[in-house]
Amino acid sequence: MKRINLSSIDTRTKLGATLVIASVAALAIGLFAVVSALTDDPVKLPDQGSIQEIVDDNATPGAFVGGPGVTPRPLPVGPLPVALEIPRVDIDSSVIKLGFIPDSNNIPAVPERGEQVGWYDFSAPPGLDNNAVFTGHVDWQTPAGSPIPGAFYRLRELQIGDPITITLEDGTEMEYRVTGNVAAKYDDPNVIRAMEWTSKDVITLITCGGTWQIDPSKENGGNYSHRIIVRAERVTDGEAAALAR
């Protein structure tokens, strides 16, 4: 079974190039990471809440719309996200739609460029009582081979209460507030569970973190030790105005 991993790197860790692969149980999700030169320096991981608090939001255990051995569920319908803004970490990015890689047994596709943020169309559109899942690269390489940060490079810096603004294709802007920013071991089943459907309007941002673990036996030379998972809940217009004062 293929392994698809998400990716992140500390500022003290050099960026570079590799395609990282991981899986949890019978369901695979993933992102693309670029890493060329890495160190074993310790990395500060986020600890704003816990992974258990995040997965406790799930509406029904196993409620995921696709994946190997999973019967797809009807998708929620609503205006699609086109932009994502997170002031604390200087993210102001357009959003592309991603699905599963064709003929891949439901392995999620990944952004084609380092600056892109992707929304998975097997998750819910933002604004519904459900979970909208976003992904992005944390590091990348220029055509000349120079390492550069990706869209989600600073995701681990988010704090509880930080604002996130999602703009939909109809021009609607929706405000969310971070309720958790946690790290989980790369093979923790809760990484997958964080992508499951919820009973309230939330967004989930996922990438990788920790240290790069060199393993020549792996196809891409190693793996990141952790996954970074940010969860944010929708706030009403009145709540957003009050928080902005």
PDB file of C-alpha atoms in Angstrom:
ATOM      1  CA  MET A   1       0.000   0.000   0.000  1.00  0.00           C
ATOM      2  CA  LYS A   2       1.329   3.404  -0.894  1.00  0.00           C
ATOM      3  CA  ARG A   3       2.351   5.801   1.837  1.00  0.00           C
ATOM      4  CA  ILE A   4       1.454   9.464   1.474  1.00  0.00           C
ATOM      5  CA  ASN A   5       2.849  12.006   3.920  1.00  0.00           C
ATOM      6  CA  LEU A   6       2.278  15.683   4.608  1.00  0.00           C
ATOM      7  CA  SER A   7       5.322  17.934   4.973  1.00  0.00           C
ATOM      8  CA  SER A   8       6.771  20.768   7.080  1.00  0.00           C
ATOM      9  CA  ILE A   9      10.166  21.952   8.260  1.00  0.00           C
ATOM     10  CA  ASP A  10      11.563  24.187  11.031  1.00  0.00           C
ATOM     11  CA  THR A  11      13.347  27.445  10.176  1.00  0.00           C
ATOM     12  CA  ARG A  12      16.539  25.907  11.514  1.00  0.00           C
ATOM     13  CA  THR A  13      16.157  22.992   9.097  1.00  0.00           C
ATOM     14  CA  LYS A  14      17.305  23.458   5.526  1.00  0.00           C
ATOM     15  CA  LEU A  15      14.728  23.100   2.788  1.00  0.00           C
ATOM     16  CA  GLY A  16      15.146  20.739  -0.150  1.00  0.00           C
ATOM     17  CA  ALA A  17      13.552  18.111  -2.400  1.00  0.00           C
ATOM     18  CA  THR A  18      11.634  14.783  -2.083  1.00  0.00           C
ATOM     19  CA  LEU A  19       8.216  13.254  -2.619  1.00  0.00           C
ATOM     20  CA  VAL A  20       7.085  11.874   0.743  1.00  0.00           C
ATOM     21  CA  ILE A  21       4.628   8.963   0.932  1.00  0.00           C
ATOM     22  CA  ALA A  22       2.627   7.526   3.923  1.00  0.00           C
ATOM     23  CA  SER A  23      -0.623   5.801   4.836  1.00  0.00           C
ATOM     24  CA  VAL A  24      -2.798   5.107   7.868  1.00  0.00           C
ATOM     25  CA  ALA A  25      -4.927   1.967   7.939  1.00  0.00           C
ATOM     26  CA  ALA A  26      -6.821   1.560   4.643  1.00  0.00           C
ATOM     27  CA  LEU A  27      -7.034   5.244   3.816  1.00  0.00           C
ATOM     28  CA  ALA A  28      -4.300   7.329   2.184  1.00  0.00           C
ATOM     29  CA  ILE A  29      -4.000  11.116   2.055  1.00  0.00           C
ATOM     30  CA  GLY A  30      -1.037  13.274   1.325  1.00  0.00           C
ATOM     31  CA  LEU A  31       0.944  16.270   0.265  1.00  0.00           C
ATOM     32  CA  PHE A  32       4.119  16.905  -1.700  1.00  0.00           C
ATOM     33  CA  ALA A  33       7.276  18.134   0.065  1.00  0.00           C
ATOM     34  CA  VAL A  34      10.624  19.325  -1.264  1.00  0.00           C
ATOM     35  CA  VAL A  35      13.757  18.695   0.795  1.00  0.00           C
ATOM     36  CA  SER A  36      17.365  18.623  -0.421  1.00  0.00           C
ATOM     37  CA  ALA A  37      19.549  19.221   2.638  1.00  0.00           C
ATOM     38  CA  LEU A  38      18.311  18.590   6.158  1.00  0.00           C
ATOM     39  CA  THR A  39      19.764  18.608   9.646  1.00  0.00           C
ATOM     40  CA  ASP A  40      18.860  16.763  12.834  1.00  0.00           C
ATOM     41  CA  ASP A  41      18.236  19.995  14.771  1.00  0.00           C
ATOM     42  CA  PRO A  42      15.331  19.763  17.227  1.00  0.00           C
ATOM     43  CA  VAL A  43      12.127  21.353  15.961  1.00  0.00           C
ATOM     44  CA  LYS A  44       9.542  23.227  17.989  1.00  0.00           C
ATOM     45  CA  LEU A  45       6.168  21.616  17.374  1.00  0.00           C
ATOM     46  CA  PRO A  46       2.827  23.350  18.011  1.00  0.00           C
ATOM     47  CA  ASP A  47       0.927  22.427  21.153  1.00  0.00           C
ATOM     48  CA  GLN A  48      -2.207  24.580  20.975  1.00  0.00           C
ATOM     49  CA  GLY A  49      -4.746  22.002  22.153  1.00  0.00           C
ATOM     50  CA  SER A  50      -4.671  18.291  21.364  1.00  0.00           C
ATOM     51  CA  ILE A  51      -5.325  16.021  18.409  1.00  0.00           C
ATOM     52  CA  GLN A  52      -8.029  14.275  20.445  1.00  0.00           C
ATOM     53  CA  GLU A  53      -9.936  17.549  20.864  1.00  0.00           C
ATOM     54  CA  ILE A  54      -9.846  17.989  17.093  1.00  0.00           C
ATOM     55  CA  VAL A  55     -11.130  14.526  16.197  1.00  0.00           C
ATOM     56  CA  ASP A  56     -13.815  14.748  18.875  1.00  0.00           C
ATOM     57  CA  ASP A  57     -15.559  17.196  16.501  1.00  0.00           C
ATOM     58  CA  ASN A  58     -16.225  14.367  14.055  1.00  0.00           C
ATOM     59  CA  ALA A  59     -19.880  13.845  13.249  1.00  0.00           C
ATOM     60  CA  THR A  60     -19.571  10.101  12.739  1.00  0.00           C
ATOM     61  CA  PRO A  61     -16.446   7.959  13.120  1.00  0.00           C
ATOM     62  CA  GLY A  62     -15.166   7.016   9.677  1.00  0.00           C
ATOM     63  CA  ALA A  63     -17.241   9.663   7.891  1.00  0.00           C
ATOM     64  CA  PHE A  64     -14.910  10.243   4.963  1.00  0.00           C
ATOM     65  CA  VAL A  65     -16.035  10.593   1.386  1.00  0.00           C
ATOM     66  CA  GLY A  66     -13.456   8.412  -0.311  1.00  0.00           C
ATOM     67  CA  GLY A  67     -10.340   6.319  -0.082  1.00  0.00           C
ATOM     68  CA  PRO A  68      -9.343   2.708  -0.606  1.00  0.00           C
ATOM     69  CA  GLY A  69     -12.128   0.456   0.616  1.00  0.00           C
ATOM     70  CA  VAL A  70     -14.404   3.400   1.494  1.00  0.00           C
ATOM     71  CA  THR A  71     -17.750   3.923  -0.233  1.00  0.00           C
ATOM     72  CA  PRO A  72     -18.031   7.566  -1.376  1.00  0.00           C
ATOM     73  CA  ARG A  73     -20.752   9.649   0.264  1.00  0.00           C
ATOM     74  CA  PRO A  74     -22.803  12.393  -1.396  1.00  0.00           C
ATOM     75  CA  LEU A  75     -20.768  15.602  -1.376  1.00  0.00           C
ATOM     76  CA  PRO A  76     -22.047  18.776   0.308  1.00  0.00           C
ATOM     77  CA  VAL A  77     -22.922  21.520  -2.168  1.00  0.00           C
ATOM     78  CA  GLY A  78     -22.036  25.225  -1.845  1.00  0.00           C
ATOM     79  CA  PRO A  79     -19.874  28.029  -3.314  1.00  0.00           C
ATOM     80  CA  LEU A  80     -16.246  26.944  -3.576  1.00  0.00           C
ATOM     81  CA  PRO A  81     -13.344  28.661  -1.774  1.00  0.00           C
ATOM     82  CA  VAL A  82     -11.082  30.838  -3.942  1.00  0.00           C
ATOM     83  CA  ALA A  83      -8.816  32.595  -1.412  1.00  0.00           C
ATOM     84  CA  LEU A  84      -7.299  32.022   2.033  1.00  0.00           C
ATOM     85  CA  GLU A  85      -5.868  34.751   4.279  1.00  0.00           C
ATOM     86  CA  ILE A  86      -4.046  34.243   7.594  1.00  0.00           C
ATOM     87  CA  PRO A  87      -2.479  37.528   8.794  1.00  0.00           C
ATOM     88  CA  ARG A  88      -0.320  36.111  11.602  1.00  0.00           C
ATOM     89  CA  VAL A  89       1.739  33.981   9.204  1.00  0.00           C
ATOM     90  CA  ASP A  90       1.529  36.250   6.139  1.00  0.00           C
ATOM     91  CA  ILE A  91      -0.591  33.877   4.063  1.00  0.00           C
ATOM     92  CA  ASP A  92      -2.679  35.568   1.372  1.00  0.00           C
ATOM     93  CA  SER A  93      -3.174  32.927  -1.280  1.00  0.00           C
ATOM     94  CA  SER A  94      -5.572  31.916  -3.985  1.00  0.00           C
ATOM     95  CA  VAL A  95      -7.106  28.471  -3.539  1.00  0.00           C
ATOM     96  CA  ILE A  96      -7.226  25.745  -6.168  1.00  0.00           C
ATOM     97  CA  LYS A  97      -9.530  22.732  -6.192  1.00  0.00           C
ATOM     98  CA  LEU A  98      -7.931  19.328  -5.747  1.00  0.00           C
ATOM     99  CA  GLY A  99      -9.414  15.864  -5.938  1.00  0.00           C
ATOM    100  CA  PHE A 100      -8.101  12.331  -6.185  1.00  0.00           C
ATOM    101  CA  ILE A 101      -5.338  11.382  -8.600  1.00  0.00           C
ATOM    102  CA  PRO A 102      -6.958   9.590 -11.556  1.00  0.00           C
ATOM    103  CA  ASP A 103      -6.699   5.789 -11.396  1.00  0.00           C
ATOM    104  CA  SER A 104      -4.906   5.986  -8.045  1.00  0.00           C
ATOM    105  CA  ASN A 105      -7.389   4.173  -5.792  1.00  0.00           C
ATOM    106  CA  ASN A 106      -8.448   7.492  -4.288  1.00  0.00           C
ATOM    107  CA  ILE A 107      -5.074   9.002  -3.422  1.00  0.00           C
ATOM    108  CA  PRO A 108      -5.467  12.805  -3.084  1.00  0.00           C
ATOM    109  CA  ALA A 109      -3.731  15.026  -5.616  1.00  0.00           C
ATOM    110  CA  VAL A 110      -1.247  17.692  -4.506  1.00  0.00           C
ATOM    111  CA  PRO A 111      -0.598  21.313  -5.591  1.00  0.00           C
ATOM    112  CA  GLU A 112       1.718  21.662  -8.574  1.00  0.00           C
ATOM    113  CA  ARG A 113       3.530  24.720  -7.201  1.00  0.00           C
ATOM    114  CA  GLY A 114       4.940  25.655  -3.819  1.00  0.00           C
ATOM    115  CA  GLU A 115       2.871  28.810  -3.371  1.00  0.00           C
ATOM    116  CA  GLN A 116      -0.470  27.129  -4.009  1.00  0.00           C
ATOM    117  CA  VAL A 117      -3.084  26.267  -1.392  1.00  0.00           C
ATOM    118  CA  GLY A 118      -5.460  23.472  -2.278  1.00  0.00           C
ATOM    119  CA  TRP A 119      -8.967  22.677  -1.073  1.00  0.00           C
ATOM    120  CA  TYR A 120     -10.019  19.040  -1.347  1.00  0.00           C
ATOM    121  CA  ASP A 121     -13.294  18.613  -3.204  1.00  0.00           C
ATOM    122  CA  PHE A 122     -13.990  15.400  -1.298  1.00  0.00           C
ATOM    123  CA  SER A 123     -14.347  17.588   1.819  1.00  0.00           C
ATOM    124  CA  ALA A 124     -17.096  20.160   2.378  1.00  0.00           C
ATOM    125  CA  PRO A 125     -17.109  23.690   0.957  1.00  0.00           C
ATOM    126  CA  PRO A 126     -16.599  26.253   3.746  1.00  0.00           C
ATOM    127  CA  GLY A 127     -19.733  27.754   5.257  1.00  0.00           C
ATOM    128  CA  LEU A 128     -21.605  24.516   5.824  1.00  0.00           C
ATOM    129  CA  ASP A 129     -21.918  22.541   9.047  1.00  0.00           C
ATOM    130  CA  ASN A 130     -19.026  20.328   8.051  1.00  0.00           C
ATOM    131  CA  ASN A 131     -15.251  20.141   7.604  1.00  0.00           C
ATOM    132  CA  ALA A 132     -13.431  21.938   4.743  1.00  0.00           C
ATOM    133  CA  VAL A 133      -9.895  20.553   4.356  1.00  0.00           C
ATOM    134  CA  PHE A 134      -7.015  22.611   2.931  1.00  0.00           C
ATOM    135  CA  THR A 135      -3.468  21.608   2.055  1.00  0.00           C
ATOM    136  CA  GLY A 136      -0.301  23.341   0.908  1.00  0.00           C
ATOM    137  CA  HIS A 137       3.434  22.879   0.487  1.00  0.00           C
ATOM    138  CA  VAL A 138       5.764  24.030   3.209  1.00  0.00           C
ATOM    139  CA  ASP A 139       8.929  24.069   1.133  1.00  0.00           C
ATOM    140  CA  TRP A 140       9.864  24.060  -2.535  1.00  0.00           C
ATOM    141  CA  GLN A 141      12.704  24.487  -4.988  1.00  0.00           C
ATOM    142  CA  THR A 142      13.202  27.078  -7.697  1.00  0.00           C
ATOM    143  CA  PRO A 143      14.119  25.842 -11.199  1.00  0.00           C
ATOM    144  CA  ALA A 144      17.737  26.616 -10.273  1.00  0.00           C
ATOM    145  CA  GLY A 145      17.470  24.352  -7.224  1.00  0.00           C
ATOM    146  CA  SER A 146      17.350  27.043  -4.554  1.00  0.00           C
ATOM    147  CA  PRO A 147      15.212  26.106  -1.519  1.00  0.00           C
ATOM    148  CA  ILE A 148      12.289  28.409  -0.730  1.00  0.00           C
ATOM    149  CA  PRO A 149       9.379  28.302   1.750  1.00  0.00           C
ATOM    150  CA  GLY A 150       6.024  26.989   0.579  1.00  0.00           C
ATOM    151  CA  ALA A 151       2.557  28.338   1.290  1.00  0.00           C
ATOM    152  CA  PHE A 152       2.229  26.565   4.665  1.00  0.00           C
ATOM    153  CA  TYR A 153       5.827  26.972   5.862  1.00  0.00           C
ATOM    154  CA  ARG A 154       4.791  28.978   8.964  1.00  0.00           C
ATOM    155  CA  LEU A 155       1.578  27.112   9.748  1.00  0.00           C
ATOM    156  CA  ARG A 156       2.982  25.766  13.020  1.00  0.00           C
ATOM    157  CA  GLU A 157       3.164  29.348  14.400  1.00  0.00           C
ATOM    158  CA  LEU A 158      -0.616  29.828  14.590  1.00  0.00           C
ATOM    159  CA  GLN A 159      -2.137  30.420  18.028  1.00  0.00           C
ATOM    160  CA  ILE A 160      -5.609  29.748  19.388  1.00  0.00           C
ATOM    161  CA  GLY A 161      -7.799  32.731  18.510  1.00  0.00           C
ATOM    162  CA  ASP A 162      -5.904  33.733  15.362  1.00  0.00           C
ATOM    163  CA  PRO A 163      -8.227  34.784  12.500  1.00  0.00           C
ATOM    164  CA  ILE A 164      -8.463  32.992   9.165  1.00  0.00           C
ATOM    165  CA  THR A 165     -10.535  34.470   6.332  1.00  0.00           C
ATOM    166  CA  ILE A 166     -11.935  32.349   3.519  1.00  0.00           C
ATOM    167  CA  THR A 167     -13.331  34.015   0.382  1.00  0.00           C
ATOM    168  CA  LEU A 168     -15.842  32.076  -1.719  1.00  0.00           C
ATOM    169  CA  GLU A 169     -16.383  32.276  -5.473  1.00  0.00           C
ATOM    170  CA  ASP A 170     -19.546  34.351  -4.944  1.00  0.00           C
ATOM    171  CA  GLY A 171     -17.533  37.010  -3.076  1.00  0.00           C
ATOM    172  CA  THR A 172     -18.640  35.986   0.413  1.00  0.00           C
ATOM    173  CA  GLU A 173     -15.959  36.369   3.088  1.00  0.00           C
ATOM    174  CA  MET A 174     -16.149  34.077   6.105  1.00  0.00           C
ATOM    175  CA  GLU A 175     -14.202  34.447   9.317  1.00  0.00           C
ATOM    176  CA  TYR A 176     -12.796  31.527  11.275  1.00  0.00           C
ATOM    177  CA  ARG A 177     -10.809  31.452  14.514  1.00  0.00           C
ATOM    178  CA  VAL A 178      -8.100  28.908  15.305  1.00  0.00           C
ATOM    179  CA  THR A 179      -9.197  26.474  18.009  1.00  0.00           C
ATOM    180  CA  GLY A 180      -6.273  24.089  17.807  1.00  0.00           C
ATOM    181  CA  ASN A 181      -2.795  23.732  16.309  1.00  0.00           C
ATOM    182  CA  VAL A 182      -1.209  20.409  17.120  1.00  0.00           C
ATOM    183  CA  ALA A 183       1.412  17.937  15.997  1.00  0.00           C
ATOM    184  CA  ALA A 184       0.844  14.208  15.654  1.00  0.00           C
ATOM    185  CA  LYS A 185       3.236  11.413  14.746  1.00  0.00           C
ATOM    186  CA  TYR A 186       3.143  10.758  11.009  1.00  0.00           C
ATOM    187  CA  ASP A 187       1.576   7.311  11.486  1.00  0.00           C
ATOM    188  CA  ASP A 188      -1.029   8.393  14.044  1.00  0.00           C
ATOM    189  CA  PRO A 189      -4.479   7.326  12.758  1.00  0.00           C
ATOM    190  CA  ASN A 190      -5.881  10.607  14.086  1.00  0.00           C
ATOM    191  CA  VAL A 191      -4.132  12.419  11.221  1.00  0.00           C
ATOM    192  CA  ILE A 192      -6.661  10.795   8.908  1.00  0.00           C
ATOM    193  CA  ARG A 193      -9.523  11.304  11.347  1.00  0.00           C
ATOM    194  CA  ALA A 194      -8.892  15.064  11.359  1.00  0.00           C
ATOM    195  CA  MET A 195     -10.136  15.082   7.750  1.00  0.00           C
ATOM    196  CA  GLU A 196     -13.451  13.404   8.546  1.00  0.00           C
ATOM    197  CA  TRP A 197     -16.797  15.170   8.428  1.00  0.00           C
ATOM    198  CA  THR A 198     -17.984  17.227  11.390  1.00  0.00           C
ATOM    199  CA  SER A 199     -21.331  18.487  12.649  1.00  0.00           C
ATOM    200  CA  LYS A 200     -20.274  22.152  12.756  1.00  0.00           C
ATOM    201  CA  ASP A 201     -18.649  24.630  10.374  1.00  0.00           C
ATOM    202  CA  VAL A 202     -14.878  24.148  10.647  1.00  0.00           C
ATOM    203  CA  ILE A 203     -11.809  24.240   8.432  1.00  0.00           C
ATOM    204  CA  THR A 204      -8.748  22.010   8.747  1.00  0.00           C
ATOM    205  CA  LEU A 205      -5.261  22.856   7.462  1.00  0.00           C
ATOM    206  CA  ILE A 206      -2.746  20.020   7.274  1.00  0.00           C
ATOM    207  CA  THR A 207       0.981  19.860   6.531  1.00  0.00           C
ATOM    208  CA  CYS A 208       4.083  18.183   8.007  1.00  0.00           C
ATOM    209  CA  GLY A 209       6.571  19.028  10.693  1.00  0.00           C
ATOM    210  CA  GLY A 210       9.129  17.723  13.110  1.00  0.00           C
ATOM    211  CA  THR A 211      12.487  16.434  11.936  1.00  0.00           C
ATOM    212  CA  TRP A 212      13.491  14.743   8.727  1.00  0.00           C
ATOM    213  CA  GLN A 213      14.250  11.090   9.406  1.00  0.00           C
ATOM    214  CA  ILE A 214      16.702   9.699   6.873  1.00  0.00           C
ATOM    215  CA  ASP A 215      15.868   6.189   5.697  1.00  0.00           C
ATOM    216  CA  PRO A 216      17.587   4.998   2.492  1.00  0.00           C
ATOM    217  CA  SER A 217      15.164   2.078   2.273  1.00  0.00           C
ATOM    218  CA  LYS A 218      12.283   4.448   1.548  1.00  0.00           C
ATOM    219  CA  GLU A 219      11.570   5.509  -2.007  1.00  0.00           C
ATOM    220  CA  ASN A 220      12.282   9.172  -1.234  1.00  0.00           C
ATOM    221  CA  GLY A 221      15.064   8.772   1.259  1.00  0.00           C
ATOM    222  CA  GLY A 222      13.160   9.342   4.472  1.00  0.00           C
ATOM    223  CA  ASN A 223      10.122  10.816   6.164  1.00  0.00           C
ATOM    224  CA  TYR A 224       9.053  13.688   8.406  1.00  0.00           C
ATOM    225  CA  SER A 225       8.393  12.728  12.016  1.00  0.00           C
ATOM    226  CA  HIS A 226       5.114  14.649  12.527  1.00  0.00           C
ATOM    227  CA  ARG A 227       2.041  16.144  10.899  1.00  0.00           C
ATOM    228  CA  ILE A 228       0.848  19.658  11.744  1.00  0.00           C
ATOM    229  CA  ILE A 229      -2.934  20.015  11.992  1.00  0.00           C
ATOM    230  CA  VAL A 230      -4.705  23.353  12.427  1.00  0.00           C
ATOM    231  CA  ARG A 231      -8.427  23.426  13.197  1.00  0.00           C
ATOM    232  CA  ALA A 232     -10.520  26.636  13.080  1.00  0.00           C
ATOM    233  CA  GLU A 233     -14.226  27.259  13.739  1.00  0.00           C
ATOM    234  CA  ARG A 234     -16.545  29.706  12.012  1.00  0.00           C
ATOM    235  CA  VAL A 235     -17.470  32.876  13.898  1.00  0.00           C
ATOM    236  CA  THR A 236     -20.544  34.983  13.183  1.00  0.00           C
ATOM    237  CA  ASP A 237     -20.287  38.466  11.696  1.00  0.00           C
ATOM    238  CA  GLY A 238     -21.092  39.957  15.102  1.00  0.00           C
ATOM    239  CA  GLU A 239     -18.441  37.873  16.852  1.00  0.00           C
ATOM    240  CA  ALA A 240     -15.864  38.786  14.200  1.00  0.00           C
ATOM    241  CA  ALA A 241     -16.598  42.505  14.611  1.00  0.00           C
ATOM    242  CA  ALA A 242     -16.290  42.268  18.394  1.00  0.00           C
ATOM    243  CA  LEU A 243     -12.998  40.400  18.192  1.00  0.00           C
ATOM    244  CA  ALA A 244     -11.604  43.007  15.776  1.00  0.00           C
ATOM    245  CA  ARG A 245     -12.121  45.861  18.256  1.00  0.00           C
TER     246      ARG A 245
END
